[in-house]
Coordinates of C-alpha atoms and ligand atoms in Angstrom, one line a residue:
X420 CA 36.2 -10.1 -152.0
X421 CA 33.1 -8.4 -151.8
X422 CA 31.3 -11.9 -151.4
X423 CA 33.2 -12.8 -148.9
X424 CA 32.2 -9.9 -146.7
X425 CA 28.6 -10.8 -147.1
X426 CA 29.2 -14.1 -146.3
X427 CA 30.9 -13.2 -142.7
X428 CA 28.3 -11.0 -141.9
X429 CA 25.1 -13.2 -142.7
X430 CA 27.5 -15.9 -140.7
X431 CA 28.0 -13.5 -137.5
X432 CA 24.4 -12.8 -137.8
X433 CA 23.3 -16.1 -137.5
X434 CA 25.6 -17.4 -134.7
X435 CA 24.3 -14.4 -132.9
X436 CA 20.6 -15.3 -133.5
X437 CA 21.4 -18.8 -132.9
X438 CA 23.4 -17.9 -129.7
X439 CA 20.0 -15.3 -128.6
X440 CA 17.7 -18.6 -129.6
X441 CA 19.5 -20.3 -126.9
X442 CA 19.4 -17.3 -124.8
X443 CA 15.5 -17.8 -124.9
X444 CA 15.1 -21.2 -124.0
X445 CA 16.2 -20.5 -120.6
X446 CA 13.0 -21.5 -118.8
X447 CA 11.4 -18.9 -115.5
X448 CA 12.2 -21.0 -112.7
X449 CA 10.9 -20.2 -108.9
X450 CA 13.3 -23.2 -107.4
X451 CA 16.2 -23.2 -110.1
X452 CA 20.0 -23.0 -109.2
X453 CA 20.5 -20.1 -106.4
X454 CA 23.7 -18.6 -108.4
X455 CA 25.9 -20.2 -111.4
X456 CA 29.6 -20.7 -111.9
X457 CA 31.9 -22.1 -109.0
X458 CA 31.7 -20.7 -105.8
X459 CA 35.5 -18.8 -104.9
X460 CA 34.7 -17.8 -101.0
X461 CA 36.8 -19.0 -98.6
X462 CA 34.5 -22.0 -97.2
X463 CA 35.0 -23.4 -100.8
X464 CA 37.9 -22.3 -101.8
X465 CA 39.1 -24.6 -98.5
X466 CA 36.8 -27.5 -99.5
X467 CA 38.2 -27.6 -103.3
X468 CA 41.7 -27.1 -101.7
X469 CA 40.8 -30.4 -99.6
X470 CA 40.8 -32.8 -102.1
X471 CA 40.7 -36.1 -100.2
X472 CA 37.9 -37.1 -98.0
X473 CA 37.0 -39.6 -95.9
X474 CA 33.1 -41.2 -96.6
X475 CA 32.2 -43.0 -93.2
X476 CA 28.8 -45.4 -93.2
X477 CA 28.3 -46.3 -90.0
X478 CA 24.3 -46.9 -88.2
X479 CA 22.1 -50.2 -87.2
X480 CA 23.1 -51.6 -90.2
X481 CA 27.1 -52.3 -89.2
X482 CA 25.1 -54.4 -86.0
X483 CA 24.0 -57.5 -88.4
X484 CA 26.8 -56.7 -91.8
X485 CA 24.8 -58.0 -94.3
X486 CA 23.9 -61.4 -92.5
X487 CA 20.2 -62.1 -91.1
X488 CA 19.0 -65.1 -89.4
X489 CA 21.8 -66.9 -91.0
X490 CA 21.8 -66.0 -94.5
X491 CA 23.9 -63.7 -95.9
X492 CA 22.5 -61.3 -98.6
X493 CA 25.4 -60.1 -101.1
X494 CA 23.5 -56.5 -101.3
X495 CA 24.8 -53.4 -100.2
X496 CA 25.1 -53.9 -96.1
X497 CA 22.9 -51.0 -95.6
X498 CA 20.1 -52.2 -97.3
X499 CA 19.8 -55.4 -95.7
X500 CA 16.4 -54.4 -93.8
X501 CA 15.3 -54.0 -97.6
X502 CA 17.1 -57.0 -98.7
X503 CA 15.8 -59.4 -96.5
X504 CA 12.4 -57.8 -95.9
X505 CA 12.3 -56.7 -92.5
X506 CA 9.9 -55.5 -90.6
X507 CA 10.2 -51.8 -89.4
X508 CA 9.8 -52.9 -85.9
X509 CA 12.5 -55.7 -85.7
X510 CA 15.0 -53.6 -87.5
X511 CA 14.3 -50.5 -85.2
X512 CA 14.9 -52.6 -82.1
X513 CA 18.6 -53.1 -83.1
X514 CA 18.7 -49.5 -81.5
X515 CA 19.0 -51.7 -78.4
X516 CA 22.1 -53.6 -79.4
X517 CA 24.2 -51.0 -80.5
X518 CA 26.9 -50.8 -78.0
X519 CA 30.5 -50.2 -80.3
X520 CA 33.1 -51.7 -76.6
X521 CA 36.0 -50.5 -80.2
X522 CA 34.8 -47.2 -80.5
X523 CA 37.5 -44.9 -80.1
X524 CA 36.8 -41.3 -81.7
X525 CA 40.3 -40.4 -81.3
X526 CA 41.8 -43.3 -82.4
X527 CA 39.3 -43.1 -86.5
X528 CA 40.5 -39.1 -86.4
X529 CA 44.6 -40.5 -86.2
X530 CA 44.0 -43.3 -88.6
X531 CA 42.2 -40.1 -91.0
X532 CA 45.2 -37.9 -90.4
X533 CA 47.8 -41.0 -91.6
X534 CA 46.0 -41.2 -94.4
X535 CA 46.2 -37.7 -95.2
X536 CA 42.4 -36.9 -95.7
X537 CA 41.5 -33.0 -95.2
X538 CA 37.5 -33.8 -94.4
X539 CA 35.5 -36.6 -92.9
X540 CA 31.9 -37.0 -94.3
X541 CA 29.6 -39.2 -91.5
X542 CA 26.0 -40.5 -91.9
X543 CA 24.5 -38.5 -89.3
X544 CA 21.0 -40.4 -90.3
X545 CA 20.9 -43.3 -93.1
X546 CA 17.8 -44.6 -94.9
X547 CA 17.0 -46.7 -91.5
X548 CA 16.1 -43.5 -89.7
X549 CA 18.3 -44.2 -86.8
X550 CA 20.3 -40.7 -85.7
X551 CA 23.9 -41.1 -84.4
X552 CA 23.0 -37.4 -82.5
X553 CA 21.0 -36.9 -79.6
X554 CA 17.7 -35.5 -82.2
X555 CA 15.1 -33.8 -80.0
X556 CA 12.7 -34.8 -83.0
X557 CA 12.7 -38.0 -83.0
X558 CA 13.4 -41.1 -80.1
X559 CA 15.1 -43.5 -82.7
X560 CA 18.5 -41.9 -81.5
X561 CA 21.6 -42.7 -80.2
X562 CA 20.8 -41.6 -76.6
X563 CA 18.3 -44.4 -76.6
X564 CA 21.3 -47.3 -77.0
X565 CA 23.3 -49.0 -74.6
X566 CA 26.0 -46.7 -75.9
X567 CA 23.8 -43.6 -75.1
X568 CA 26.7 -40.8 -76.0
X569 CA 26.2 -38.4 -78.7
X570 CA 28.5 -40.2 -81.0
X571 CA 28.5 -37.0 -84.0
X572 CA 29.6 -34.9 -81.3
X573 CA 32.5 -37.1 -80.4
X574 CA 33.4 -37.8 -83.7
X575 CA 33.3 -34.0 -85.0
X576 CA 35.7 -33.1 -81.7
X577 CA 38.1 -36.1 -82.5
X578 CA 38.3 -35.2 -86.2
X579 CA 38.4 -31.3 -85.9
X580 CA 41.4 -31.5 -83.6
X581 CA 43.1 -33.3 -86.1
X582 CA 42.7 -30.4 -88.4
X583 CA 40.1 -32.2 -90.6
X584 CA 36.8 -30.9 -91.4
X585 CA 33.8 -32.5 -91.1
X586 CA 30.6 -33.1 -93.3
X587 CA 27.3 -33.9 -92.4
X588 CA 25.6 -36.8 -94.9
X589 CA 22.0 -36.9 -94.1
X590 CA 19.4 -39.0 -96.0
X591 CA 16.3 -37.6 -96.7
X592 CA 14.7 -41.1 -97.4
X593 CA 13.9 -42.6 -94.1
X594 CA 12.2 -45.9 -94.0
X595 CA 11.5 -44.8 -90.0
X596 CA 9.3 -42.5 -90.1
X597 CA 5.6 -43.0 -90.8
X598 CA 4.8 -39.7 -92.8
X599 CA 7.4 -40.8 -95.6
X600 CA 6.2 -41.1 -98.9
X601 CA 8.3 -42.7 -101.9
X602 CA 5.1 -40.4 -104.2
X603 CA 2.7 -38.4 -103.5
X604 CA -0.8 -39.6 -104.9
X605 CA -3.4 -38.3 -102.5
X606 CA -4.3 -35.5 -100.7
X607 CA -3.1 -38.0 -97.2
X608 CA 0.0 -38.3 -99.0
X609 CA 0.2 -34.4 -99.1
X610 CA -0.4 -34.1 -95.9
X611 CA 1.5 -37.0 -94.6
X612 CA 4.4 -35.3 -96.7
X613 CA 4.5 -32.5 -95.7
X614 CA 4.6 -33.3 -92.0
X615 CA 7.8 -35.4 -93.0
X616 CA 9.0 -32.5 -94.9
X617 CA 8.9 -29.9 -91.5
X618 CA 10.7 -32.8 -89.4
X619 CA 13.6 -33.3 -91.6
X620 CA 13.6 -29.4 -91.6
X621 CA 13.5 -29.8 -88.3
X622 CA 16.7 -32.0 -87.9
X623 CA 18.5 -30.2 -90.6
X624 CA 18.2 -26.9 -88.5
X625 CA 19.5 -29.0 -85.2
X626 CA 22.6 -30.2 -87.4
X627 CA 23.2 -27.1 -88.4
X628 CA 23.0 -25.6 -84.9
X629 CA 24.1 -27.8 -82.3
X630 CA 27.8 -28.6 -84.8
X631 CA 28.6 -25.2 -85.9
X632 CA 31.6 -26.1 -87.3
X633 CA 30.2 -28.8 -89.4
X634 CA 31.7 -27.6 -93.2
X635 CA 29.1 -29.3 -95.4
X636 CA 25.8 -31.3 -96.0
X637 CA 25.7 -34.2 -98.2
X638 CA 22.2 -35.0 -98.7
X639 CA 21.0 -38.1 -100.1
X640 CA 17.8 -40.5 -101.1
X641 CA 16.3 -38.0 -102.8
X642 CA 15.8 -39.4 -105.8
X643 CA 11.8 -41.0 -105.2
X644 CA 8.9 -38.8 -106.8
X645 CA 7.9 -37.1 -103.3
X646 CA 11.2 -35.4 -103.6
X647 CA 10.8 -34.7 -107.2
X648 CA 7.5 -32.9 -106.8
X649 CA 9.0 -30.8 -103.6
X650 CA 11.9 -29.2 -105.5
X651 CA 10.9 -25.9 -103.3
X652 CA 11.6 -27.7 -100.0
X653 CA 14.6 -28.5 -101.3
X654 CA 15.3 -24.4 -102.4
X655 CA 14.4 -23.7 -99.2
X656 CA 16.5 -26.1 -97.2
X657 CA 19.8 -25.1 -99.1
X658 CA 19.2 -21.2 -98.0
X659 CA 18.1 -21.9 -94.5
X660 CA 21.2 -24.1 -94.0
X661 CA 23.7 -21.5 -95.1
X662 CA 21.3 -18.8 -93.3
X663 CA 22.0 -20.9 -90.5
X664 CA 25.3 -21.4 -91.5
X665 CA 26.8 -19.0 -93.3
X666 CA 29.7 -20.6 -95.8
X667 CA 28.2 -24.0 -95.3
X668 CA 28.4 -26.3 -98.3
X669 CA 25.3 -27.9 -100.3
X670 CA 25.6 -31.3 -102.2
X671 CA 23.5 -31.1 -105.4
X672 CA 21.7 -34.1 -104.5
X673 CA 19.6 -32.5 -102.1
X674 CA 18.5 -30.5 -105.3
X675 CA 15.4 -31.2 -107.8
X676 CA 13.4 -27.6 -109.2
X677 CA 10.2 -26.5 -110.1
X678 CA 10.1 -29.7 -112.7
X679 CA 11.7 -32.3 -110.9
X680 CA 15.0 -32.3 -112.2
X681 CA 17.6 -33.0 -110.4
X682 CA 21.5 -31.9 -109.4
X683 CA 21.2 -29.7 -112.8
X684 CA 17.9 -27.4 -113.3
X685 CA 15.7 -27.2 -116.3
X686 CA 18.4 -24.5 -117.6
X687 CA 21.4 -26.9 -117.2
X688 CA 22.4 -25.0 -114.4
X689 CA 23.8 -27.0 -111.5
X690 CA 22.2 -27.3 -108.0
X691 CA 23.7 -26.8 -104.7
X692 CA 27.6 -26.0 -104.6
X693 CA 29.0 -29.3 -106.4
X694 CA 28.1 -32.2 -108.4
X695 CA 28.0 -35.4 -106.1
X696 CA 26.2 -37.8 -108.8
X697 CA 29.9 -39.3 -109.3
X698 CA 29.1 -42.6 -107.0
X699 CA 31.4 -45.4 -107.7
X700 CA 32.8 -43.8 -110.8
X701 CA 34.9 -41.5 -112.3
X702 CA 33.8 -38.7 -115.1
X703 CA 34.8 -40.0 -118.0
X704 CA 38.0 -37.5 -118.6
X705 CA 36.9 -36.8 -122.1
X706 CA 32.9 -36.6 -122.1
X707 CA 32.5 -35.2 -118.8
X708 CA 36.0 -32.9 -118.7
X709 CA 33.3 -29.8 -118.9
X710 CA 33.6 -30.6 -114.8
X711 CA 35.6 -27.8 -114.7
X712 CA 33.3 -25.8 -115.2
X713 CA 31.3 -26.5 -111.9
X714 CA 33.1 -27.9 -108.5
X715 CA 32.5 -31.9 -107.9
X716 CA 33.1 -34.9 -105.8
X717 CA 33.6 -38.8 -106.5
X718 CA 32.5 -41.0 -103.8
X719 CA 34.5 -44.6 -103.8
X720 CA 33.6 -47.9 -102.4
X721 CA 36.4 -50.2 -101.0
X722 CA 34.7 -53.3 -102.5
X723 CA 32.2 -52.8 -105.8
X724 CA 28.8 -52.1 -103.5
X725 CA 29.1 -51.7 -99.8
X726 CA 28.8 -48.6 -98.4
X727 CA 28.0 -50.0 -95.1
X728 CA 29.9 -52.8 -92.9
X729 CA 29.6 -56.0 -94.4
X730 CA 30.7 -59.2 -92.8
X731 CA 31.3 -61.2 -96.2
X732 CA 34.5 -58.9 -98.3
X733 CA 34.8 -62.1 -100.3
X734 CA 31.8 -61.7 -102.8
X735 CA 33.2 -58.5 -104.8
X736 CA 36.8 -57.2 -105.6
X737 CA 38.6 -55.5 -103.1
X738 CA 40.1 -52.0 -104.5
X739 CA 44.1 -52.1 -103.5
X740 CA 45.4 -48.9 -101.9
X741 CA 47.3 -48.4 -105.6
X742 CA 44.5 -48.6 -107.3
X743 CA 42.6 -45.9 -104.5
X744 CA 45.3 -43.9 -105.2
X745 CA 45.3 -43.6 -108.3
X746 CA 41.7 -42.4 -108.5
X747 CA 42.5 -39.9 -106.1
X748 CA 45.2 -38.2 -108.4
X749 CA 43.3 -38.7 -111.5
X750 CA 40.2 -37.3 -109.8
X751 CA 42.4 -34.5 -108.5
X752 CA 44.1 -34.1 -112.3
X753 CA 40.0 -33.2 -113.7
X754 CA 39.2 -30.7 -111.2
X755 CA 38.0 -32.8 -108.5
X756 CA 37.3 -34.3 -104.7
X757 CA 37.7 -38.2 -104.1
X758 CA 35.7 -39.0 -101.2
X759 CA 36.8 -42.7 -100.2
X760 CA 33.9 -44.4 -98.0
X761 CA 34.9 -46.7 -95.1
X762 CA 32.4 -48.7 -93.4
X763 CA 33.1 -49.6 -89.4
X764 CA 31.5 -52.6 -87.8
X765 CA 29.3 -52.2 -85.4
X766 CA 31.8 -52.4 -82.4
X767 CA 33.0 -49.7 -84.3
X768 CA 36.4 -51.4 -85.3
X769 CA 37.8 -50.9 -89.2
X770 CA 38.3 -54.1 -91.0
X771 CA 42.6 -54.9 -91.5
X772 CA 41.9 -54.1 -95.3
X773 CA 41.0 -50.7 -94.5
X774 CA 43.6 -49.7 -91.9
X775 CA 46.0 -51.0 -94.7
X776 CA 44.7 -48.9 -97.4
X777 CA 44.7 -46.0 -95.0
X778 CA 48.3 -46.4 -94.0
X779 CA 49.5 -47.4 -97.6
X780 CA 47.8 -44.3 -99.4
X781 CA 49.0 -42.1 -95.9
X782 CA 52.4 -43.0 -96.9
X783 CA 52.5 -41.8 -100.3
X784 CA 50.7 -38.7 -99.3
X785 CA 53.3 -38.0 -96.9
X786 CA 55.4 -37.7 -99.0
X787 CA 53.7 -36.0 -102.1
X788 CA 50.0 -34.4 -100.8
X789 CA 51.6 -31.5 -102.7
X790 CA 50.2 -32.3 -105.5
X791 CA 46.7 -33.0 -104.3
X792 CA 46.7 -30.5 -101.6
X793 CA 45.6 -26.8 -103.2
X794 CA 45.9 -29.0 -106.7
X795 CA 43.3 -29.0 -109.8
X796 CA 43.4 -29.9 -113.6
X797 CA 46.0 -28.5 -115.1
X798 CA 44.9 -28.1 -119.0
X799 CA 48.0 -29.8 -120.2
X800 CA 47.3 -32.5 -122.7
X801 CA 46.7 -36.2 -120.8
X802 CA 49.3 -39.1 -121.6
X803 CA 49.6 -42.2 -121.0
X804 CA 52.5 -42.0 -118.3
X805 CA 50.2 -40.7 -115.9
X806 CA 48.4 -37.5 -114.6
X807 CA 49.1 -33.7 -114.5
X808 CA 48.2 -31.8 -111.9
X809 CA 48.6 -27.9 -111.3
X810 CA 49.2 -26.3 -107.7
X811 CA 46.7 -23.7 -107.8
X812 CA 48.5 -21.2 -105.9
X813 CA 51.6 -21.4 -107.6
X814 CA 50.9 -22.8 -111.3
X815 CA 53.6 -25.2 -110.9
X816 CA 52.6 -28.3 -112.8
X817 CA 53.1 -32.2 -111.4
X818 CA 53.5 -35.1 -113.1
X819 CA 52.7 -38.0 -111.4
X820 CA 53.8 -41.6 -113.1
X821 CA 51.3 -44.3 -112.8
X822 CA 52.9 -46.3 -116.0
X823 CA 56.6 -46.0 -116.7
X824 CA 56.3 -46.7 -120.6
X825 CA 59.5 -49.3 -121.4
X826 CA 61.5 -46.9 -123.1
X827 CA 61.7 -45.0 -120.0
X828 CA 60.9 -41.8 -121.6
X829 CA 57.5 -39.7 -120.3
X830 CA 56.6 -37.5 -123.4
X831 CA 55.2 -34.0 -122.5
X832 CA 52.7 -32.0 -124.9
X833 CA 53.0 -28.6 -123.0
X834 CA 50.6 -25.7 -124.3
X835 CA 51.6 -24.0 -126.9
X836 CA 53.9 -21.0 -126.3
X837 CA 54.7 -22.9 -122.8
X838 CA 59.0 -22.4 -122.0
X839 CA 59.5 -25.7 -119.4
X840 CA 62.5 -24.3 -117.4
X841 CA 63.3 -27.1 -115.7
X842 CA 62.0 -30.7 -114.0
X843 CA 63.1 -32.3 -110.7
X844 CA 61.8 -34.9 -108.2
X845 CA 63.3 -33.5 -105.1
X846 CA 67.0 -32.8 -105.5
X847 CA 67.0 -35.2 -108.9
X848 CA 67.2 -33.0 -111.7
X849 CA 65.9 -34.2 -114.9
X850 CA 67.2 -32.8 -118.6
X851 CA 64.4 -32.3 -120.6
X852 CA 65.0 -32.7 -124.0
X853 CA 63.1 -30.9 -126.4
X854 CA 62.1 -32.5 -129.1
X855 CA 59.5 -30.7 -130.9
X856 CA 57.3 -27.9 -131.0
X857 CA 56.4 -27.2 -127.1
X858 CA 57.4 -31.1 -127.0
X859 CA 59.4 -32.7 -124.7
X860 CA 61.0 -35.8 -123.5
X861 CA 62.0 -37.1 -119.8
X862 CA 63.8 -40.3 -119.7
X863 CA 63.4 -41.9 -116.0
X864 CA 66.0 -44.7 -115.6
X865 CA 64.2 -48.4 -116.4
X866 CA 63.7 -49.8 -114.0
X867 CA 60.7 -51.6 -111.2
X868 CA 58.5 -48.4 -110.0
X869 CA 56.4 -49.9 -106.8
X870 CA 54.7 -46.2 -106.0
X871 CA 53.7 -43.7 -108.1
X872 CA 56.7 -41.3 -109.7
X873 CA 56.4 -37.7 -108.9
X874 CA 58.2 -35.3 -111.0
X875 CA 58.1 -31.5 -110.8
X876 CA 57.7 -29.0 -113.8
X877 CA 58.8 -25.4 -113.3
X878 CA 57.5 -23.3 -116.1
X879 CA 58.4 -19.6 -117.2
X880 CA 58.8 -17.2 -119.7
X881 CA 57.6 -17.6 -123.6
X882 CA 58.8 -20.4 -125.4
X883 CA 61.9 -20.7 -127.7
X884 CA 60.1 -19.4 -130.9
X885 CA 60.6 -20.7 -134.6
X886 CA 63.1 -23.5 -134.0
X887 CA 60.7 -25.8 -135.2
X888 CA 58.9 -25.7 -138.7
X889 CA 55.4 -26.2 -138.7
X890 CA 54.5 -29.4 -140.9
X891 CA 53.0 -27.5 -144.4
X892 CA 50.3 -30.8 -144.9
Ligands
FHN193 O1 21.5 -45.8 -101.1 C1 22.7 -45.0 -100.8 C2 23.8 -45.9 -100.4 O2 23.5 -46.6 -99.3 C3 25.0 -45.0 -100.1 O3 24.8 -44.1 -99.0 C4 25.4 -44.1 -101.4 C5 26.5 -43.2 -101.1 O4 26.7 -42.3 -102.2 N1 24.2 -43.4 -101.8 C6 23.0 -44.1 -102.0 C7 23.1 -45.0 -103.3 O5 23.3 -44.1 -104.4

């Protein structure tokens, strides 16, 4: 017994020097993560309440959709100047075609209510420089088209009287402006740099001014060495902003720290206020389900790889509104956003595909944003019927049936100790039949499913204790 004793301890003692070991690894940093853990104010509480976004690419880019003198180049849209190699002076003179006669601010914030989006993310600049606000920093702006309105301002007034927040995505990277640098080698590069550095500060501060109730910045293209070796313009960006605007939100891809790393510092400690490296994929739900830990967001293309308008949907597969919808509740059932991108030509119309998947996925929601609205992962044990997810506010837990096995019957693993008091799907009542130790059975009736199944699971009390005997193995 004695033995034993001696064992513990020297055990204890080293978990705790191994655990202290770890402790001192964490390295000083100057330009490190500003606080850790998830951030509970209101501003985010309201943005992780959200859920569903809507991603909108919209700039020069929509004008030619991926097709220049004739060719068409299968690339993301908004890298055709890049794809085809175009000079920096004919691309910046599409300023002067852009004209959208479909544009109709209103009419995008109705079509984001049916689909039952909370927030609205726009590319105020993309990598071509061109601003869709008035910028007193720069003339490669929408006041200097045919259109000539400030198109943000529109776009933030349509959508905020719809009740829907918006975001502000702004590229860093921008192929305009002649003090960019993709590295910095020499001391012209420095210079040149840091010039660049002050106007983007610049613009950032006008954003985050002239909008005030913009909710968010969703930086991106920061991902070339210049970047990497200024991770304290990035510290300082993230505190001006919310000193500018106080509850505003910070992507971590603006983020990189006193070594270059980037949306997670040198500690492992995440950057800005949520992880936005999910881009055209989920976490993996068992590898990455530490996401709980920190807030995040999954940004979705309709096709494979066009974030942009392009004019050519035939060259990739095009997501169905079931399949959207289904990453939205399984992104919702880990913990997360699901911000689905949409990509307007440049008469500012949506493509048919689009309005369809915005009306099909508004439908469902209609009927059952309860249990994405106010929703997060519910740490009840994943099958493969479906998703879980847990009202926040309540702890009621949702079931939502992607697959109706063919028996019918939607097995439920419920946490130990758990009592299920009852399960309905409006007024349906469903018997749950218990069939094991804090397991149960549903049986739905067989039969063709053509939505997902939404069944709700009241819970309360302690379990019934010691009707089942624990296998002895
Ligand atoms: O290069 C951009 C791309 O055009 C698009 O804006 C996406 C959206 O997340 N971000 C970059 C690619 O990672």
């Amino acid at each position: 017994m004695k033995s034993i004793k001696i064992w513990s301890l020297c055990l204890t003692m080293l978990a705790a020097s191994y655990a202290q070991a770890q402790q001192k690894e964490q390295i000083a940093l100057k330009y490190g993560a500003q606080y850790s853990g998830k951030r509970t104010d209101e501003a985010m509480n309201k943005w992780r309440s959200n859920r569903f976004g809507q991603f909108i690419h919209w700039g020069l880019y929509a004008i030619p959709g991926g097709v220049w003198n004739g060719k068409t180049y299968n690339y993301a849209a908004e890298f055709l100047k890049s794809s085809a190699h175009i000079p920096t002076s004919t691309w910046d003179s599409l300023m002067y075609q852009f004209n959208p006669k479909k544009f109709n601010a209103r009419e995008w914030a109705k079509l984001a209510k049916k689909m039952g989006v909370k927030y609205m993310t726009i590319t105020t600049k993309h990598h071509e420089g061109f601003c869709l606000w008035p910028s007193k920093y720069t003339d490669f702006n929408i006041s200097r088209t045919p259109y000539g309105k400030d198109i943000l301002k529109e776009l933030v007034e349509a959508y905020n009287a719809e009740g829907i927040d918006v975001n502000f995505y702004y590229s860093v990277l921008d192929w305009h402006h002649p003090d960019w640098r993709y590295d910095i080698k020499t001391p012209e590069d420095s210079i040149a740099f840091r010039r660049f550095l002050d106007f983007a500060g610049n613009q950032l501060q006008e954003l985050a001014t002239n909008y005030p109730t913009v909710k968010a910045f969703w930086f991106d293209g920061t991902w070339d060495n210049s970047i990497k070796k200024n991770g304290w313009w990035t510290y300082e960006m993230e505190k001006m902003l919310k000193s500018v605007r106080p509850g505003v939100i910070v992507n971590s891809r603006l983020r990189a720290d006193d070594y270059g790393k980037r949306h997670f510092d040198s500690n492992g400690q995440l950057m800005g206020d949520y992880e936005s490296g999910y881009e055209r994929r989920l976490p993996n739900p068992v590898k990455d389900l530490q996401v709980t830990k920190w807030d995040w967001e999954a940004c979705m293309t309709i096709p494979e790889n066009q974030w942009g308008y392009h004019k050519d949907w035939s060259i990739s597969h095009i997501k169905t509104p079931l399949e959207l919808l289904e990453m939205l509740v399984q992104t919702t059932s880990m913990g997360g956003n699901f911000l689905l991108n949409f990509g307007p030509a440049g008469d500012g119309s949506f493509r048919p595909e689009e309005q369809k998947i915005a009306n099909t996925i508004g439908d469902w929601m209609q009927q059952n944003g309860q249990v994405i609205y106010g929703c997060d992962y519910a740490g009840w044990e994943k099958q493969d019927w479906g998703y879980f997810t847990k009202r926040t506010a309540s702890n009621q837990i949702n079931m939502v049936v992607f697959n109706v096995p063919v028996s019918g019957i939607l097995k439920i693993k419920a946490p130990a100790g758990t009592q299920l008091k009852k399960a309905y799907a409006g007024t349906k009542q469903f018997k749950l039949e218990e069939v094991a130790k804090d397991q149960y059975f549903i049986h739905l009736p067989v039969q063709v499913y053509t939505t997902p199944q939404v069944i709700v699971i009241e819970t309360g009390g302690g379990g019934k204790g010691g009707q089942y005997q624990e296998a002895k193995t």
